Amino acid sequence: MVQDKSLFFTRSESLPFIEMRSASRSTACFHTHSHDEFTFGVIDTGSGNYHNLNQRNHITRGTTVTINPGDAHSCNPNAGEWSYRMLFVDTAWIAQLQHELFNCAGMDYIPFPALYDTSSPSFRQFDQLFELLVQPNDRLAAETILIDFLRSHFAKGFKLAGEHQARDNFHIRRVQELIMDQLDCNWSLDEFSEETGLSRYHLIRSFKEHYGQSPHAYQLDQRIKKAKTLLQQGESLSDTALQLGFSDQSHFQRNFKKRVAVTPKQYQSFFKR
């Protein structure tokens, strides 16, 4: 298969808890999805619509986009082509860093306080970081710039983090746990309602307020994220679809492309040695 030269996926050799993605003159569009990692990056050319949870924003060249783990979002060009670079950084690693920076033990993590940053210093700092991560032998410099970049962004949200920490909803968390514990299970709303005691309408509304997606959309999203890991490990498309509860391979491929903007086979080709 011929790889799409406009796309680039890799894992940083110097900092392996970071996955890197870039797109050059891309026209690909994404369905609403989320990531387990902290995600941030810059728009290099073009402009687009950035939808995160319930907010819609217009972003252009020079914008730094920041996305928290689990945030339902999409980011697509208005018209024509655009180019961008993104980093996906392991949430546990960032949580540990935040504990060191802010002495915030007891919190899962501090979220990004803003959805994007249009300042030139933020863009320049990301640009420097990305270039260092491409180099395989400059771990110290890359990690130093990464920590400085994250400290400057998370410091603004440190005070807000404590306020939001107390708002977790036990019943909605329970639904999320059921989905994650059995990704291959095709749950019904009646089963979720019986488990939590919430009406189907209230459950959908509350879950969407908390996670930005309905339970069904969230489940599909989590299945696709797990599929990415399985494909990186060399699992076949058919086995991946079966393990994750998709009705058939075409159902899996259709939903994968909506969220990743490439087919499962194309995605897997980036990680073959």
Tab-separated table of C-alpha atoms in Angstrom:
chain	number	residue	atom	x	y	z
A	1	MET	CA	0.000	0.000	0.000
A	2	VAL	CA	1.261	3.510	-0.848
A	3	GLN	CA	1.444	5.651	2.262
A	4	ASP	CA	-0.254	9.038	2.348
A	5	LYS	CA	2.777	11.342	2.273
A	6	SER	CA	0.769	14.201	3.766
A	7	LEU	CA	0.516	12.303	7.077
A	8	PHE	CA	3.187	11.393	9.584
A	9	PHE	CA	2.807	9.201	12.690
A	10	THR	CA	5.592	8.135	15.011
A	11	ARG	CA	6.558	7.648	18.630
A	12	SER	CA	9.365	9.812	19.942
A	13	GLU	CA	12.594	7.852	20.321
A	14	SER	CA	13.969	10.229	22.951
A	15	LEU	CA	10.711	10.487	24.958
A	16	PRO	CA	8.726	7.296	24.201
A	17	PHE	CA	5.693	8.413	26.238
A	18	ILE	CA	4.946	10.880	23.412
A	19	GLU	CA	3.275	10.060	20.099
A	20	MET	CA	3.740	12.571	17.295
A	21	ARG	CA	1.488	13.352	14.350
A	22	SER	CA	1.767	15.888	11.565
A	23	ALA	CA	-0.254	16.599	8.452
A	24	SER	CA	0.891	18.670	5.506
A	25	ARG	CA	-1.699	20.204	3.201
A	26	SER	CA	-4.326	17.795	4.456
A	27	THR	CA	-8.033	17.887	3.611
A	28	ALA	CA	-8.967	15.080	6.024
A	29	CYS	CA	-11.864	15.700	8.409
A	30	PHE	CA	-12.440	14.082	11.800
A	31	HIS	CA	-15.612	12.845	13.446
A	32	THR	CA	-16.023	13.859	17.100
A	33	HIS	CA	-13.608	11.775	19.163
A	34	SER	CA	-11.386	11.909	22.249
A	35	HIS	CA	-7.938	10.808	23.430
A	36	ASP	CA	-6.683	9.141	26.585
A	37	GLU	CA	-3.593	11.353	26.451
A	38	PHE	CA	-3.090	15.077	26.884
A	39	THR	CA	-3.065	16.408	23.332
A	40	PHE	CA	-1.709	19.700	22.076
A	41	GLY	CA	-0.323	21.106	18.861
A	42	VAL	CA	-0.194	23.988	16.418
A	43	ILE	CA	-1.801	25.025	13.156
A	44	ASP	CA	0.959	25.718	10.613
A	45	THR	CA	-1.148	26.752	7.632
A	46	GLY	CA	-4.826	27.290	6.900
A	47	SER	CA	-7.767	27.795	9.232
A	48	GLY	CA	-10.530	25.665	10.651
A	49	ASN	CA	-13.289	25.014	13.150
A	50	TYR	CA	-12.304	23.610	16.519
A	51	HIS	CA	-15.162	22.044	18.491
A	52	ASN	CA	-14.359	20.945	22.054
A	53	LEU	CA	-17.167	19.784	24.367
A	54	ASN	CA	-19.842	22.481	23.909
A	55	GLN	CA	-17.636	25.251	22.513
A	56	ARG	CA	-16.940	26.099	18.899
A	57	ASN	CA	-13.945	28.209	17.930
A	58	HIS	CA	-12.316	29.486	14.748
A	59	ILE	CA	-8.585	28.784	14.672
A	60	THR	CA	-5.906	29.894	12.230
A	61	ARG	CA	-2.184	29.645	11.548
A	62	GLY	CA	-0.149	30.174	14.720
A	63	THR	CA	-2.821	28.855	17.114
A	64	THR	CA	-1.806	26.343	19.789
A	65	VAL	CA	-4.653	23.880	20.454
A	66	THR	CA	-4.885	22.144	23.851
A	67	ILE	CA	-7.110	19.117	24.554
A	68	ASN	CA	-7.601	17.322	27.872
A	69	PRO	CA	-7.927	13.529	28.210
A	70	GLY	CA	-11.464	12.420	27.441
A	71	ASP	CA	-12.569	15.735	25.891
A	72	ALA	CA	-14.890	15.060	22.951
A	73	HIS	CA	-13.627	17.251	20.130
A	74	SER	CA	-13.120	17.682	16.405
A	75	CYS	CA	-10.845	20.016	14.489
A	76	ASN	CA	-11.391	20.416	10.752
A	77	PRO	CA	-10.452	22.876	7.977
A	78	ASN	CA	-12.975	25.450	6.803
A	79	ALA	CA	-12.115	24.848	3.150
A	80	GLY	CA	-9.155	23.582	1.216
A	81	GLU	CA	-5.965	22.311	2.809
A	82	TRP	CA	-4.277	22.907	6.099
A	83	SER	CA	-1.198	21.721	7.971
A	84	TYR	CA	-0.715	20.972	11.654
A	85	ARG	CA	1.514	19.178	14.179
A	86	MET	CA	0.234	17.402	17.286
A	87	LEU	CA	1.683	15.659	20.330
A	88	PHE	CA	-0.081	13.002	22.426
A	89	VAL	CA	1.543	12.813	25.870
A	90	ASP	CA	0.861	10.026	28.380
A	91	THR	CA	-1.555	11.235	31.062
A	92	ALA	CA	0.170	9.417	33.935
A	93	TRP	CA	3.480	11.055	33.055
A	94	ILE	CA	1.896	14.514	33.020
A	95	ALA	CA	0.038	13.847	36.295
A	96	GLN	CA	3.328	12.958	37.975
A	97	LEU	CA	4.940	16.100	36.577
A	98	GLN	CA	2.061	18.209	37.913
A	99	HIS	CA	2.509	16.709	41.370
A	100	GLU	CA	6.147	17.761	41.243
A	101	LEU	CA	5.421	21.248	39.900
A	102	PHE	CA	2.372	22.177	41.974
A	103	ASN	CA	2.384	19.813	44.964
A	104	CYS	CA	-1.124	18.676	44.012
A	105	ALA	CA	-1.060	15.056	45.194
A	106	GLY	CA	-4.598	13.711	45.541
A	107	MET	CA	-5.777	15.126	42.219
A	108	ASP	CA	-5.845	12.866	39.169
A	109	TYR	CA	-4.471	15.674	37.046
A	110	ILE	CA	-4.852	19.378	36.330
A	111	PRO	CA	-6.640	20.039	33.017
A	112	PHE	CA	-5.636	22.621	30.461
A	113	PRO	CA	-7.610	25.735	31.495
A	114	ALA	CA	-8.125	27.000	27.925
A	115	LEU	CA	-8.983	25.342	24.637
A	116	TYR	CA	-6.374	27.226	22.634
A	117	ASP	CA	-3.653	29.880	22.800
A	118	THR	CA	-2.958	32.409	20.050
A	119	SER	CA	0.242	33.834	21.535
A	120	SER	CA	3.465	33.793	19.525
A	121	PRO	CA	5.597	32.499	22.458
A	122	SER	CA	3.414	29.393	22.756
A	123	PHE	CA	3.744	28.651	19.031
A	124	ARG	CA	7.506	29.192	19.043
A	125	GLN	CA	7.988	26.998	22.097
A	126	PHE	CA	5.964	24.159	20.571
A	127	ASP	CA	7.878	24.508	17.315
A	128	GLN	CA	11.173	24.142	19.184
A	129	LEU	CA	9.849	21.156	21.150
A	130	PHE	CA	8.583	19.319	18.068
A	131	GLU	CA	11.883	19.763	16.242
A	132	LEU	CA	13.776	18.380	19.246
A	133	LEU	CA	11.475	15.369	19.473
A	134	VAL	CA	12.198	14.484	15.865
A	135	GLN	CA	15.862	14.132	16.808
A	136	PRO	CA	16.603	10.743	18.449
A	137	ASN	CA	19.516	11.777	20.686
A	138	ASP	CA	18.502	14.958	22.469
A	139	ARG	CA	16.400	13.720	25.382
A	140	LEU	CA	17.592	16.303	27.918
A	141	ALA	CA	16.819	19.287	25.708
A	142	ALA	CA	13.457	17.876	24.604
A	143	GLU	CA	12.306	17.043	28.137
A	144	THR	CA	13.421	20.454	29.421
A	145	ILE	CA	11.405	22.313	26.773
A	146	LEU	CA	8.420	19.990	27.284
A	147	ILE	CA	8.316	20.642	31.035
A	148	ASP	CA	8.635	24.401	30.548
A	149	PHE	CA	5.841	24.369	27.939
A	150	LEU	CA	3.499	22.377	30.185
A	151	ARG	CA	4.298	24.384	33.321
A	152	SER	CA	3.370	27.645	31.598
A	153	HIS	CA	0.023	26.256	30.426
A	154	PHE	CA	-1.021	24.302	33.528
A	155	ALA	CA	-0.122	27.037	36.020
A	156	LYS	CA	-3.143	29.009	34.805
A	157	GLY	CA	-5.482	26.119	35.611
A	158	PHE	CA	-4.087	25.075	38.983
A	159	LYS	CA	-6.636	27.035	41.033
A	160	LEU	CA	-9.567	25.848	38.905
A	161	ALA	CA	-8.590	22.203	39.245
A	162	GLY	CA	-9.578	21.954	42.898
A	163	GLU	CA	-12.994	23.447	42.203
A	164	HIS	CA	-13.822	20.943	39.479
A	165	GLN	CA	-12.429	17.913	41.309
A	166	ALA	CA	-15.461	17.729	43.639
A	167	ARG	CA	-18.012	17.561	40.801
A	168	ASP	CA	-17.567	13.929	39.845
A	169	ASN	CA	-20.829	12.057	39.589
A	170	PHE	CA	-20.712	8.560	41.083
A	171	HIS	CA	-23.386	7.100	38.830
A	172	ILE	CA	-21.918	8.487	35.615
A	173	ARG	CA	-18.492	7.258	36.637
A	174	ARG	CA	-20.013	3.823	37.113
A	175	VAL	CA	-21.336	3.790	33.530
A	176	GLN	CA	-17.919	4.862	32.271
A	177	GLU	CA	-16.272	2.058	34.256
A	178	LEU	CA	-18.669	-0.527	32.820
A	179	ILE	CA	-17.855	0.601	29.292
A	180	MET	CA	-14.110	0.525	29.890
A	181	ASP	CA	-14.131	-2.817	31.725
A	182	GLN	CA	-15.971	-4.579	28.889
A	183	LEU	CA	-15.290	-2.742	25.647
A	184	ASP	CA	-16.572	-5.678	23.590
A	185	CYS	CA	-19.947	-5.705	25.348
A	186	ASN	CA	-22.881	-4.104	23.535
A	187	TRP	CA	-24.591	-2.519	26.525
A	188	SER	CA	-28.152	-1.238	26.420
A	189	LEU	CA	-29.480	1.903	28.078
A	190	ASP	CA	-31.807	-0.270	30.142
A	191	GLU	CA	-28.803	-2.119	31.581
A	192	PHE	CA	-27.056	1.143	32.444
A	193	SER	CA	-30.250	2.483	34.029
A	194	GLU	CA	-30.675	-0.656	36.113
A	195	GLU	CA	-27.058	-0.427	37.282
A	196	THR	CA	-27.236	3.255	38.265
A	197	GLY	CA	-30.884	3.903	39.095
A	198	LEU	CA	-30.986	6.808	36.626
A	199	SER	CA	-33.619	7.190	33.930
A	200	ARG	CA	-32.393	6.682	30.392
A	201	TYR	CA	-32.925	10.354	29.523
A	202	HIS	CA	-31.174	11.613	32.655
A	203	LEU	CA	-28.332	9.141	32.146
A	204	ILE	CA	-27.683	10.273	28.561
A	205	ARG	CA	-27.886	13.960	29.492
A	206	SER	CA	-25.615	13.644	32.545
A	207	PHE	CA	-23.095	11.435	30.767
A	208	LYS	CA	-22.884	13.877	27.879
A	209	GLU	CA	-22.407	16.810	30.254
A	210	HIS	CA	-19.587	14.956	31.984
A	211	TYR	CA	-17.789	13.396	28.987
A	212	GLY	CA	-19.003	15.449	26.033
A	213	GLN	CA	-20.512	12.381	24.330
A	214	SER	CA	-23.400	9.987	24.747
A	215	PRO	CA	-22.539	6.570	26.245
A	216	HIS	CA	-22.752	5.002	22.779
A	217	ALA	CA	-20.423	7.559	21.163
A	218	TYR	CA	-18.038	7.282	24.100
A	219	GLN	CA	-17.933	3.490	23.763
A	220	LEU	CA	-17.158	3.724	20.040
A	221	ASP	CA	-14.453	6.261	20.766
A	222	GLN	CA	-12.812	4.053	23.398
A	223	ARG	CA	-12.956	1.061	21.079
A	224	ILE	CA	-11.117	3.012	18.386
A	225	LYS	CA	-8.428	4.104	20.849
A	226	LYS	CA	-7.935	0.483	21.915
A	227	ALA	CA	-7.888	-0.542	18.259
A	228	LYS	CA	-4.980	1.837	17.622
A	229	THR	CA	-2.961	0.027	20.295
A	230	LEU	CA	-3.846	-3.412	18.907
A	231	LEU	CA	-2.955	-2.366	15.368
A	232	GLN	CA	0.387	-0.982	16.539
A	233	GLN	CA	1.038	-4.382	18.119
A	234	GLY	CA	0.399	-6.125	14.790
A	235	GLU	CA	-3.117	-7.518	15.339
A	236	SER	CA	-5.069	-8.179	12.146
A	237	LEU	CA	-8.011	-5.962	11.240
A	238	SER	CA	-10.486	-8.815	11.555
A	239	ASP	CA	-9.235	-9.895	15.004
A	240	THR	CA	-9.220	-6.302	16.215
A	241	ALA	CA	-12.807	-5.783	15.093
A	242	LEU	CA	-13.866	-9.036	16.774
A	243	GLN	CA	-12.081	-8.304	20.071
A	244	LEU	CA	-13.734	-4.900	20.355
A	245	GLY	CA	-17.313	-5.935	19.670
A	246	PHE	CA	-17.835	-4.406	16.228
A	247	SER	CA	-20.586	-6.092	14.237
A	248	ASP	CA	-18.247	-6.661	11.276
A	249	GLN	CA	-14.993	-5.418	9.775
A	250	SER	CA	-16.648	-2.743	7.638
A	251	HIS	CA	-18.350	-1.310	10.738
A	252	PHE	CA	-14.940	-1.138	12.413
A	253	GLN	CA	-13.220	0.473	9.411
A	254	ARG	CA	-15.957	3.051	8.947
A	255	ASN	CA	-15.818	4.234	12.559
A	256	PHE	CA	-12.013	4.130	12.668
A	257	LYS	CA	-11.657	6.406	9.646
A	258	LYS	CA	-14.204	8.858	11.050
A	259	ARG	CA	-12.049	9.380	14.125
A	260	VAL	CA	-8.500	8.949	12.828
A	261	ALA	CA	-8.958	10.202	9.252
A	262	VAL	CA	-7.121	7.171	7.824
A	263	THR	CA	-8.194	3.545	7.424
A	264	PRO	CA	-7.014	0.963	9.986
A	265	LYS	CA	-4.705	-0.564	7.371
A	266	GLN	CA	-3.172	2.815	6.563
A	267	TYR	CA	-2.711	3.553	10.255
A	268	GLN	CA	-1.049	0.199	10.913
A	269	SER	CA	1.374	0.746	8.038
A	270	PHE	CA	2.959	3.685	9.888
A	271	PHE	CA	4.073	1.387	12.709
A	272	LYS	CA	5.418	-1.532	10.694
A	273	ARG	CA	9.178	-1.925	10.981
